[in-house]
Coordinates of C-alpha atoms and ligand atoms in Angstrom, one line a residue:
Chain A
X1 CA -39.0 -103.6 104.3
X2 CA -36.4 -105.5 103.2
X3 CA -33.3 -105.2 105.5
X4 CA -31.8 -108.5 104.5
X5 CA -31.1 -106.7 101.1
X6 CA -28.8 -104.2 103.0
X7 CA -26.1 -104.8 100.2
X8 CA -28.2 -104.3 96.9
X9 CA -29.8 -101.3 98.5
X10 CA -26.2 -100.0 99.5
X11 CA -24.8 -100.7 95.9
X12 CA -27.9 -99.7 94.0
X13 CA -27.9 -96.0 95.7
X14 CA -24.1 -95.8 96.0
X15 CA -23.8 -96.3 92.2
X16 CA -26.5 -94.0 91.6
X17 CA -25.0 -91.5 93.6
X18 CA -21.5 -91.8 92.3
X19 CA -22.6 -91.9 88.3
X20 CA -25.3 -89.3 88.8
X21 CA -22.2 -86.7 90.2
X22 CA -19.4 -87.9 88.1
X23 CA -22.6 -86.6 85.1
X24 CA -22.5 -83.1 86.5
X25 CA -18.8 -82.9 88.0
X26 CA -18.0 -84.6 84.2
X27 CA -20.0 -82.1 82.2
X28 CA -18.7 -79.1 84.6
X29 CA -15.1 -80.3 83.4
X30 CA -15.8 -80.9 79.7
X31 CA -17.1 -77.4 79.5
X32 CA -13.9 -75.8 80.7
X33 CA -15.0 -73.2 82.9
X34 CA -12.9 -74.3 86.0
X35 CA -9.6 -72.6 86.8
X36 CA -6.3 -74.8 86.8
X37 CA -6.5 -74.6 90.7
X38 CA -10.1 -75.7 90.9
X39 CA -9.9 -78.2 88.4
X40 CA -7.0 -79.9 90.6
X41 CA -8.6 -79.2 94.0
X42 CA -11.7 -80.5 92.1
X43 CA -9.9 -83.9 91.0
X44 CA -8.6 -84.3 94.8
X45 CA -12.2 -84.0 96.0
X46 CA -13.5 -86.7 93.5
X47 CA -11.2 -89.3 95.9
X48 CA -14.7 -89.8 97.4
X49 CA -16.9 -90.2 94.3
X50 CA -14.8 -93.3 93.6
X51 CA -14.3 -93.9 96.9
X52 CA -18.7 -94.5 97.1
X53 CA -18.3 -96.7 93.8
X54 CA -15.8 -98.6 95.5
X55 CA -17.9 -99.2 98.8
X56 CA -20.4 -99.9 96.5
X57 CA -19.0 -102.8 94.6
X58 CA -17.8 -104.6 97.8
X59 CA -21.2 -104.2 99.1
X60 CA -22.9 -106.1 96.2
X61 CA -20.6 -108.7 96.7
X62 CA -22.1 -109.3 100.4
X63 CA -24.9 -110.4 98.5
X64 CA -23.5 -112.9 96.5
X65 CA -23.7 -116.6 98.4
X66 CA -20.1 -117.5 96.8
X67 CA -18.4 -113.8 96.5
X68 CA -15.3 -115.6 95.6
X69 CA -16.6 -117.2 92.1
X70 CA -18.0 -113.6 91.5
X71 CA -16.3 -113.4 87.8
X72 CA -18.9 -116.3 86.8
X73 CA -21.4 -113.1 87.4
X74 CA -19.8 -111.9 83.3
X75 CA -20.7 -115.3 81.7
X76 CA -24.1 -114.0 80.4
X77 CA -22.8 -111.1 79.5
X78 CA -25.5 -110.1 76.2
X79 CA -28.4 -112.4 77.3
X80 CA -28.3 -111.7 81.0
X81 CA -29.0 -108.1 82.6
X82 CA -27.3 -108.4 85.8
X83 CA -24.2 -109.9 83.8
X84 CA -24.3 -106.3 81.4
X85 CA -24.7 -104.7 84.9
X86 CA -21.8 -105.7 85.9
X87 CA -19.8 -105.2 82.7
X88 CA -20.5 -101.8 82.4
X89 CA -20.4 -100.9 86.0
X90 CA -16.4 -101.9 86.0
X91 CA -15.5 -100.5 83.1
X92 CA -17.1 -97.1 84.2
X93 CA -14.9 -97.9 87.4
X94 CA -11.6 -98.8 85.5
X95 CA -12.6 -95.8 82.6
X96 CA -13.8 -93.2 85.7
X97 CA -10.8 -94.5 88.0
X98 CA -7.9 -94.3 85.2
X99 CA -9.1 -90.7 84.1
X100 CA -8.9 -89.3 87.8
X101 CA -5.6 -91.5 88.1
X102 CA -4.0 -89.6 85.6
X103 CA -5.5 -85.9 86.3
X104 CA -4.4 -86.2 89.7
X105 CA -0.7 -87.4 88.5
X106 CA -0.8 -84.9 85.6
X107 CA -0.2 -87.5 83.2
X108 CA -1.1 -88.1 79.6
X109 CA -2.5 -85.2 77.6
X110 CA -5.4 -82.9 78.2
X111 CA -7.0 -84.8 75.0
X112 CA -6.6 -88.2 75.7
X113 CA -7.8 -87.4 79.5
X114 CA -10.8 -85.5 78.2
X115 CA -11.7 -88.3 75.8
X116 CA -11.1 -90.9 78.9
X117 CA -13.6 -88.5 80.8
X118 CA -16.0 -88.7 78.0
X119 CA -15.6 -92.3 77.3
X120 CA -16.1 -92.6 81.5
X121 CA -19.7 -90.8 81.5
X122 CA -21.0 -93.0 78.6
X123 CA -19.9 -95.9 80.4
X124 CA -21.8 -94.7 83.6
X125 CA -25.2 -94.4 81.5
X126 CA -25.3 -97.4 80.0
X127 CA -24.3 -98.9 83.4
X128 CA -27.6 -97.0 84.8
X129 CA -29.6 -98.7 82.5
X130 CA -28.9 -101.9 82.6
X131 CA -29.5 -101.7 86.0
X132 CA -33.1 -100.3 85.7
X133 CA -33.1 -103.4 83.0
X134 CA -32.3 -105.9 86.0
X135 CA -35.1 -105.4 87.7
X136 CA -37.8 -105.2 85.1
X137 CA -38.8 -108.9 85.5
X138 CA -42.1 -109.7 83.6
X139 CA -42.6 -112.2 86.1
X140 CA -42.2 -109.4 89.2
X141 CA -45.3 -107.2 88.8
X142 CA -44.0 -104.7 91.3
X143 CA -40.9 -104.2 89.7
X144 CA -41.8 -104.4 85.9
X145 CA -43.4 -100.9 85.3
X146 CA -42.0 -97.4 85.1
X147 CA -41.6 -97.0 88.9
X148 CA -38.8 -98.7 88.8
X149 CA -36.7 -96.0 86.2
X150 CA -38.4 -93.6 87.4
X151 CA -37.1 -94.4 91.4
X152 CA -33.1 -95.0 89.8
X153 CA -33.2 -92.2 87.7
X154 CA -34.5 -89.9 91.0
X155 CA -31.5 -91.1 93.2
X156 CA -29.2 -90.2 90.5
X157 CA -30.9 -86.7 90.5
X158 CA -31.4 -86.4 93.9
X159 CA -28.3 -88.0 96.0
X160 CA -26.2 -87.3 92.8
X161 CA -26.5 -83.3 92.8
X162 CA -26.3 -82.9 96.2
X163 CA -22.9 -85.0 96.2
X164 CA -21.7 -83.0 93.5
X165 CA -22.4 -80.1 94.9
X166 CA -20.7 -80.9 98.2
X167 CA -17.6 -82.1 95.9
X168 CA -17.8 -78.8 94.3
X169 CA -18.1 -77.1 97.7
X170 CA -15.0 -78.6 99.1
X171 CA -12.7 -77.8 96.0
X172 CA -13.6 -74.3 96.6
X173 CA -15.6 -74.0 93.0
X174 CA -16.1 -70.2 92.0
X175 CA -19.1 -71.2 89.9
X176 CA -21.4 -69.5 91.9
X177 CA -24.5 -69.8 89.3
X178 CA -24.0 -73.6 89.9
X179 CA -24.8 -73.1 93.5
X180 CA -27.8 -72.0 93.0
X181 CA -28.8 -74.4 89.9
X182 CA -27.8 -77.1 91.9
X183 CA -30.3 -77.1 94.5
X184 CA -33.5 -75.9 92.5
X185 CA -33.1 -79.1 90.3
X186 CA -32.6 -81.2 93.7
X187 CA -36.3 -79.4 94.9
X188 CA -37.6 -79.9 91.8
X189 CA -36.1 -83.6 91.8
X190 CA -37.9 -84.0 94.9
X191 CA -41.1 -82.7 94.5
X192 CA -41.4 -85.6 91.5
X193 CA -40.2 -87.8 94.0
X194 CA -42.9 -87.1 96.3
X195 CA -45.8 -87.3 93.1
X196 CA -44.3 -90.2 91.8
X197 CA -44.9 -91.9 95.5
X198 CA -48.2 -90.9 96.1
X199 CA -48.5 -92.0 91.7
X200 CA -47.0 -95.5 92.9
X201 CA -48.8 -96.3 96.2
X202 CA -52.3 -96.1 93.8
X203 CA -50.7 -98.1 91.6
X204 CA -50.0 -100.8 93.6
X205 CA -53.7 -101.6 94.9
X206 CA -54.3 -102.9 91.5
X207 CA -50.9 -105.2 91.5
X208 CA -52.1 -108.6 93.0
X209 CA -51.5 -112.4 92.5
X210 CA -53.8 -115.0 93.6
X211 CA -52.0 -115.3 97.0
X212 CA -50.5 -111.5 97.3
X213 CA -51.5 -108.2 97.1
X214 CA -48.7 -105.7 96.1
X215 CA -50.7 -103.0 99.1
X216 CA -50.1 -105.3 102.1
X217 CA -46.8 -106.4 101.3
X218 CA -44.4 -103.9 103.6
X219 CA -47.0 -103.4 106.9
X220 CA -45.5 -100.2 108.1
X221 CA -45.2 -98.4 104.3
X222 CA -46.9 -95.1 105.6
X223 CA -44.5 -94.8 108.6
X224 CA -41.9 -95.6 106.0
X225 CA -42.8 -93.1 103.5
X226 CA -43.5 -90.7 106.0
X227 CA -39.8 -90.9 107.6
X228 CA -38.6 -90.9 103.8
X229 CA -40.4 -87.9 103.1
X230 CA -39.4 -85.9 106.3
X231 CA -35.2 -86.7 106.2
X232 CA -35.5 -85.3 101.8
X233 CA -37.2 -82.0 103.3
X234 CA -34.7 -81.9 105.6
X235 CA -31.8 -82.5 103.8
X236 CA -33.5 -79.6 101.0
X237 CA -33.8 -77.2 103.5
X238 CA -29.9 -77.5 104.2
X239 CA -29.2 -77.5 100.8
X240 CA -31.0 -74.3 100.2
X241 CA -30.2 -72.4 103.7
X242 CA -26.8 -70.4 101.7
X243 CA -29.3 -69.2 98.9
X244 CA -31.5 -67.5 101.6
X245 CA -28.9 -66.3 104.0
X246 CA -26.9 -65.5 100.8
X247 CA -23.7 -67.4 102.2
X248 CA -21.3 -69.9 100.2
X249 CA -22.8 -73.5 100.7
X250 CA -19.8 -75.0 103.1
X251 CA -19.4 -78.6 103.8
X252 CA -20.4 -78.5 106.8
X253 CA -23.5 -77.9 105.8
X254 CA -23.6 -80.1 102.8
X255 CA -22.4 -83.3 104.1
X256 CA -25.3 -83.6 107.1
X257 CA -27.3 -83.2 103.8
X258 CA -26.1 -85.6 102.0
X259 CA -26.4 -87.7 104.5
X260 CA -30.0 -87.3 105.2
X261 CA -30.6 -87.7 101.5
X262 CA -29.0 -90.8 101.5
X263 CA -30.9 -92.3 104.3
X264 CA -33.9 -90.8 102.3
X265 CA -33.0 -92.8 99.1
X266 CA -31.9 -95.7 101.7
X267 CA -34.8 -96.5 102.8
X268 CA -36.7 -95.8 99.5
X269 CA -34.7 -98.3 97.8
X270 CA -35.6 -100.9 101.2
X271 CA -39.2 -100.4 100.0
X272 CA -38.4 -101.1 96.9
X273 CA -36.6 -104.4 97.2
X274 CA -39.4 -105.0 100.2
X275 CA -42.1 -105.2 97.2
X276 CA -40.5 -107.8 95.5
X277 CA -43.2 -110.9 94.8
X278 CA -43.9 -112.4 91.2
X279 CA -47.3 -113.2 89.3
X280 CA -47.3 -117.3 91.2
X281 CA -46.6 -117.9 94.7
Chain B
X1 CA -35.1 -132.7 71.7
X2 CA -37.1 -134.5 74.8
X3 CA -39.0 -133.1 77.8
X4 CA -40.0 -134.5 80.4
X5 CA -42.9 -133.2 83.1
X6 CA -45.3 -134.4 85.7
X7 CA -48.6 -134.6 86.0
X8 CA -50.5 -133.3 89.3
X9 CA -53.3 -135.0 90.5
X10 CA -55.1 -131.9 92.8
X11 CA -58.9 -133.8 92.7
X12 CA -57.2 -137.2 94.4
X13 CA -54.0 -134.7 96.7
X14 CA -54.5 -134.9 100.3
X15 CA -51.8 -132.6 101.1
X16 CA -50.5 -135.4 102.8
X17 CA -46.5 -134.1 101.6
X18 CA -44.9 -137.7 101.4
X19 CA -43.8 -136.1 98.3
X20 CA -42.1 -133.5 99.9
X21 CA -40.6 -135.1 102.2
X22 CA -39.4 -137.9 100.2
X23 CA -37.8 -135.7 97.8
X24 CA -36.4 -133.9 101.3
X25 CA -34.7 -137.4 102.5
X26 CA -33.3 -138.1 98.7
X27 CA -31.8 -134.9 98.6
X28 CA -31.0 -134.4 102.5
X29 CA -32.5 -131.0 102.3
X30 CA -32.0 -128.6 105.3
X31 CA -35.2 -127.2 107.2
X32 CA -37.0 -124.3 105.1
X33 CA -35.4 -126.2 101.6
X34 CA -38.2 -127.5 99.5
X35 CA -37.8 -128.7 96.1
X36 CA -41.1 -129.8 96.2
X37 CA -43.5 -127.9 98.6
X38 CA -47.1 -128.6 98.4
X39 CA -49.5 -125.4 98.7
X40 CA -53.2 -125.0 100.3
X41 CA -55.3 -122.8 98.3
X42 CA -58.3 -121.8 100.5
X43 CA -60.8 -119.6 100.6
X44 CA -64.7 -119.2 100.9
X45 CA -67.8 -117.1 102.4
X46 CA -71.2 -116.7 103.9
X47 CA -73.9 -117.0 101.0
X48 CA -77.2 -115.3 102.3
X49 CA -79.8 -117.8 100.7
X50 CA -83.3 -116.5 101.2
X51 CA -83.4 -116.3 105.3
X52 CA -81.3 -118.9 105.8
X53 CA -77.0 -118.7 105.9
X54 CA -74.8 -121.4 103.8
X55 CA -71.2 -121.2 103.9
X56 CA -68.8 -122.3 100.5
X57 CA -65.7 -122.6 102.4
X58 CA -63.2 -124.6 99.9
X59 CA -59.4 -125.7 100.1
X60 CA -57.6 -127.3 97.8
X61 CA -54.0 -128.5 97.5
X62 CA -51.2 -128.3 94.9
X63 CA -47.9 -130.1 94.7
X64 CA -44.5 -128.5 92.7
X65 CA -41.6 -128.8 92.2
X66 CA -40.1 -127.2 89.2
X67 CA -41.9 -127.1 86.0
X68 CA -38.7 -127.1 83.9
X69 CA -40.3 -124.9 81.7
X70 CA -40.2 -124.2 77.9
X71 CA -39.5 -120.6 78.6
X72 CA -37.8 -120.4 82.0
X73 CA -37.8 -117.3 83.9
X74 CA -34.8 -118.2 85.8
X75 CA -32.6 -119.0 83.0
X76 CA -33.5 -115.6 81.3
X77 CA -31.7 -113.6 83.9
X78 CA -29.0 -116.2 85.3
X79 CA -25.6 -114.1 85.1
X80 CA -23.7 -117.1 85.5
X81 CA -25.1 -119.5 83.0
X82 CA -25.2 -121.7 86.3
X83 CA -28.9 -122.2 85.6
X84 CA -29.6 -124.0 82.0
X85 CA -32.2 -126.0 80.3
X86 CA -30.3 -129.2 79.9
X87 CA -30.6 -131.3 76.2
X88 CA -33.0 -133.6 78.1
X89 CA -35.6 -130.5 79.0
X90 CA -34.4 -130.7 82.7
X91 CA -33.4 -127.1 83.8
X92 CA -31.1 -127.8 86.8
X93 CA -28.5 -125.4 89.1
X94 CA -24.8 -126.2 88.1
X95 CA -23.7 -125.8 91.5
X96 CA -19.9 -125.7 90.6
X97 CA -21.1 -122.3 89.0
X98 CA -23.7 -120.6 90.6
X99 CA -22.6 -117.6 92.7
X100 CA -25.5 -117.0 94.8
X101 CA -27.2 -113.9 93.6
X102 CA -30.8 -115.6 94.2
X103 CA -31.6 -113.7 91.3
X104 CA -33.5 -116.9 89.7
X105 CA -35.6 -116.8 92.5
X106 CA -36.5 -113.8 92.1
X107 CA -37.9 -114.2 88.7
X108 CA -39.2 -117.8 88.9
X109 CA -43.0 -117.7 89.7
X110 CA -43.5 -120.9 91.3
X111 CA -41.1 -120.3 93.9
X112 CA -38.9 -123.3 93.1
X113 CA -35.0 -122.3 93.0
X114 CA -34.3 -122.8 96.4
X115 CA -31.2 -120.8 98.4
X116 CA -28.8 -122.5 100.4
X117 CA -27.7 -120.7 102.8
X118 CA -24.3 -123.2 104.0
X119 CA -23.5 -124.0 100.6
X120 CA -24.0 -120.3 99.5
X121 CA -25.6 -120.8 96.2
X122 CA -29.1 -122.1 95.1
X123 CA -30.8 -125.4 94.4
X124 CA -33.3 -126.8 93.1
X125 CA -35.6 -129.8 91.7
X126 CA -33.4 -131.3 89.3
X127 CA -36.1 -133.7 87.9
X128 CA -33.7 -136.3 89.3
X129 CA -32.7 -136.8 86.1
X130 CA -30.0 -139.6 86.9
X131 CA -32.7 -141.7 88.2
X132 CA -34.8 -141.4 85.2
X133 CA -31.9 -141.6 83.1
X134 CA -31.7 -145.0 84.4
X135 CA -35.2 -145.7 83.9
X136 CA -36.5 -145.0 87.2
X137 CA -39.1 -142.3 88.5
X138 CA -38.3 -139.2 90.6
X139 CA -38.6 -139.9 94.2
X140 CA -41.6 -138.2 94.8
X141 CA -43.4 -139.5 92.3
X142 CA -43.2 -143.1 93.5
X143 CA -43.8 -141.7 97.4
X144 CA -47.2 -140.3 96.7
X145 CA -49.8 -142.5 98.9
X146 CA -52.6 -141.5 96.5
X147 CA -50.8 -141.7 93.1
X148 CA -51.7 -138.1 92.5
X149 CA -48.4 -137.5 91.2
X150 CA -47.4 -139.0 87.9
X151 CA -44.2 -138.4 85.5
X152 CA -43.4 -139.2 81.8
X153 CA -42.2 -137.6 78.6
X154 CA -45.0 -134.1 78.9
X155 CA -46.3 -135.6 75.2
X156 CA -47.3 -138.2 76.5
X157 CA -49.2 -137.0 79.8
X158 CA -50.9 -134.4 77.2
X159 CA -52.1 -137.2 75.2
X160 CA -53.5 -139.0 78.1
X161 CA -54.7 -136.2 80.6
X162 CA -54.9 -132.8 78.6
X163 CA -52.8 -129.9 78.2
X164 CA -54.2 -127.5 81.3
X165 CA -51.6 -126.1 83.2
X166 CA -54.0 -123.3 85.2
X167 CA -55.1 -123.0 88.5
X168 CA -54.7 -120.8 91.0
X169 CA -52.9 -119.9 92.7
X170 CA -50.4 -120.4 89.9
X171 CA -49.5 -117.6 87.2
X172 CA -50.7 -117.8 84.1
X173 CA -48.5 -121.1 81.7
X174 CA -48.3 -118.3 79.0
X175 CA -45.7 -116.8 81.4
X176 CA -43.1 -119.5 81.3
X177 CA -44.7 -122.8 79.4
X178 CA -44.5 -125.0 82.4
X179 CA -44.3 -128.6 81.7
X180 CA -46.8 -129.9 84.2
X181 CA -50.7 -131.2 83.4
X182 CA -53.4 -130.6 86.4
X183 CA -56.3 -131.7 86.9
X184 CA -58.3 -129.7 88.4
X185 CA -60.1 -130.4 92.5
X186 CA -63.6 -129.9 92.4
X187 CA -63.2 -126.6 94.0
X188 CA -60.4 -125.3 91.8
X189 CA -60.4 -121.5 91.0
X190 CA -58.9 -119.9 88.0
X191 CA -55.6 -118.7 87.6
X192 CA -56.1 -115.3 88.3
X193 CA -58.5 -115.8 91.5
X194 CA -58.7 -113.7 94.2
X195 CA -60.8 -115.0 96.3
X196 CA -58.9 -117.7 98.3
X197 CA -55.7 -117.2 99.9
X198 CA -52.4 -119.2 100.7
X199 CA -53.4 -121.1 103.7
X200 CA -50.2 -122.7 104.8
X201 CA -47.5 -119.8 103.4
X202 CA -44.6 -121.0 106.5
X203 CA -45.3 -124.5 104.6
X204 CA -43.8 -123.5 101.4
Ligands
LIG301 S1 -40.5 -123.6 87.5 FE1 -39.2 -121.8 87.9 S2 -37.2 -122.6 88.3 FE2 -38.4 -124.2 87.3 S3 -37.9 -123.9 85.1 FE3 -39.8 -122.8 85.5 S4 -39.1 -120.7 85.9 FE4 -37.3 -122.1 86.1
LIG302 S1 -28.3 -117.8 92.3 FE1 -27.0 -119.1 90.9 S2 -28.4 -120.1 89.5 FE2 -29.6 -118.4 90.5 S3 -29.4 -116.7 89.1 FE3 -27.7 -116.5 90.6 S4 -26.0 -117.6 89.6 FE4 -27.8 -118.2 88.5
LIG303 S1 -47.7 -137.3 98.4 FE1 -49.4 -137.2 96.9 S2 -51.2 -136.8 98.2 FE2 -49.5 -136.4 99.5 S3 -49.1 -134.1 99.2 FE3 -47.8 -135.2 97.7 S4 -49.1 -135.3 95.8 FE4 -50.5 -134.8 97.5

């Protein structure tokens, strides 16, 4: 495990979380099936999308050794894939930021705010791949196959829907079908999770350099896994509890959820920084 | 345009690491800080031989710094520019730059950009290019008890010693174009051996 990467791992899975439900929450409010009154109460519950982002971006500045000269991290921008990270990840902040700015001031017209919304989604895929580009290094043998988009693009799926859902759940959405939508793509999301582990922990017995081998880098990676595994079931099974017991999903159910997805995706994304090493020494 | 490299001696190396610790007094390196770090390859087995045992236990030893390679891998990624390839083929850390996202050492293979942790952004071997741009030899080449270590313009050290740049445990010199020549220990094993191991890892 990598713990001393607390602030990659924290930035990496925030983002992920906060683009992959600004996705749904955006598509859910392009298509125009929201009341008035749960588009606003909607737009007041997004606060804490942006307010993820935002904890994101100050973590991933704890990783930087001179946070201060942090601007020098554009001057790449084109050539370099952590500079393009960067790039687009503010300006789906400042896009994202300025169209909830203006929704929850009722400013500017519907078009110009649904174009901003639009503009705001595009910004936050791009800004997902470059960071998948970031980390495929040909000269990091762990990191440079399709383990690596595969793992991002799960968090978005997985810690994504379930913070939209909860988002949707707290502005009182009426779209029931959604509530029921919602949490069959998270099981499905996790049951490739779980393949695509078991897919990857093969994999890596054949990843080794003359001094390392990829399968005894992290010591404890079944205890890890198996903790990992346990808090995603866990945080399903209060996800789907309302479409048994045939209840509204209420935040109080949703946010323990979220928060044992998160851990779940948390410590995933430990592992995956822990199994950093290159092709030399 | 020039370039510059050294040439590695490993058949004559004791792994004695004057040159690391030169370099570590010219540069007043903190503890853990290497520019150059000199690593053991070791390895080796019982053979059966009829009814009687033999063992082939081997080590080895390997001095770097950085390559500054043709194609660096830590240039490639550098979001701040802060690591470049210089006009004279050094690739050095512009420290006034660098913001200390250690991404270059994540990408480099031969472990040389070094962090550092007080001044908060990463170092490295600079070739000591202001000695040699006043004719003198880096530090550690001069050090080296057993003149394993040599250092030139990479032409010429190709002309005189060969172009092989392989051994493990090093990657492959497709990967980056290093600008180093080895010569090879007796024992050397290939680039992509398997069967030694890093025998001195808390050295490097
Ligand atoms: S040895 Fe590493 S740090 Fe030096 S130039 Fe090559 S890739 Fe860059
Ligand atoms: S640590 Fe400095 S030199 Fe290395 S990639 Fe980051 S900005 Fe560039
Ligand atoms: S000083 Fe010379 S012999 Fe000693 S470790 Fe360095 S290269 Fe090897």
């Amino acid at each position: 495990m990598a713990w001393h990467e607390w602030p990659l791992m924290m930035f990496t899975v925030l983002a992920q979380t906060s683009v992959g439900s600004f996705l749904v929450l955006g598509g859910i409010l392009l298509s125009g099936q929201l009341s008035l009154n749960e588009e606003t109460r909607l737009h007041k519950a997004m606060f804490f999308l942006w307010a993820l982002m935002g904890l994101g971006f100050m973590a991933s500045t704890a990783h930087l050794g001179s946070p201060l000269r942090a601007v020098n991290a554009l001057n790449q921008l084109g050539s370099s894939w952590l500079s393009n990270e960067i790039f687009f990840g503010s300006l789906f902040f400042a896009a994202g930021g300025f169209y909830w700015l203006l929704s929850i001031l009722n400013k500017g017209s519907v078009q110009a705010r649904k174009g901003l919304l639009a503009a705001a989604m595009l910004m936050g895929i791009v800004f997902m791949y470059a960071m998948i580009k970031v980390y495929l290094i040909d000269t990091v043998p762990t990191w440079n196959n399709m383990f690596t988009p595969l793992g991002f693009i799960l968090t978005m799926l997985l810690s994504g829907l379930l913070f939209a859902q909860l988002l949707l759940a707290g502005a009182q959405s009426k779209l029931t079908g959604l509530y029921k939508i919602l949490p069959i793509a998270g099981a499905a999301a996790a049951v490739i999770s779980l393949v695509v582990t078991v897919l990857q922990m093969i994999d890596l017995s054949s990843i080794n350099s003359a001094v390392t081998a990829a399968s005894g880098i992290i010591d404890n990676m079944q205890q890890l896994q198996l903790i990992r595994g346990a808090l995603m079931l866990a945080a399903l099974a209060l996800w789907f509890k309302p479409l048994i017991t045939k209840n509204k999903p209420t935040t109080l159910l949703l946010v323990p959820a979220f928060v044992l997805i998160f851990v779940s995706e948390f410590i995933a994304r430990g592992i995956f920084y822990g199994l950093h090493m290159t092709i030399g020494m | 345009m020039k370039q510059y490299g050294f040439y590695i001696d490993s058949s004559k190396c004791t792994g004695c690491k004057t040159c690391q610790l030169s370099c570590k007094d010219n540069k007043d390196l903190d503890i853990g800080v290497n520019f150059r770090r000199v690593y053991e390859y070791a390895g080796g087995d019982w053979l059966k031989e009829g009814e009687i045992y033999r063992q082939s236990v081997y080590s080895y030893y390997l001095s770097i710094a950085c390559n500054h390679c043709d194609q660096p891998a830590c240039t490639k990624v550098c979001p701040s520019g802060a690591m470049h390839k210089r006009d004279d083929g050094f690739v050095v850390v512009d420290e006034k730059v660098c913001i200390g996202c250690k991404y270059c050492s994540m990408a480099c293979p031969y472990g040389a950009p070094q962090y550092n942790e007080e001044k908060g952004h990463m170092i490295k071997c600079d070739g000591c290019y202001e000695r040699v741009a006043q004719g003198m030899q880096p530090v550690c080449v001069g050090s080296c008890p057993l003149r394993a270590l040599e250092f030139g313009p990479i032409a010429e050290l190709r002309d005189k010693y060969g172009t092989n740049a392989d051994v493990a445990p090093l990657p492959s010199s497709l990967t980056t174009k290093p600008n180093i020549v080895i010569k090879q220990n007796r024992n050397a094993r290939p680039t992509d051996d398997q069967s030694g191991h890093l025998a001195n890892p808390k050295e490097v």
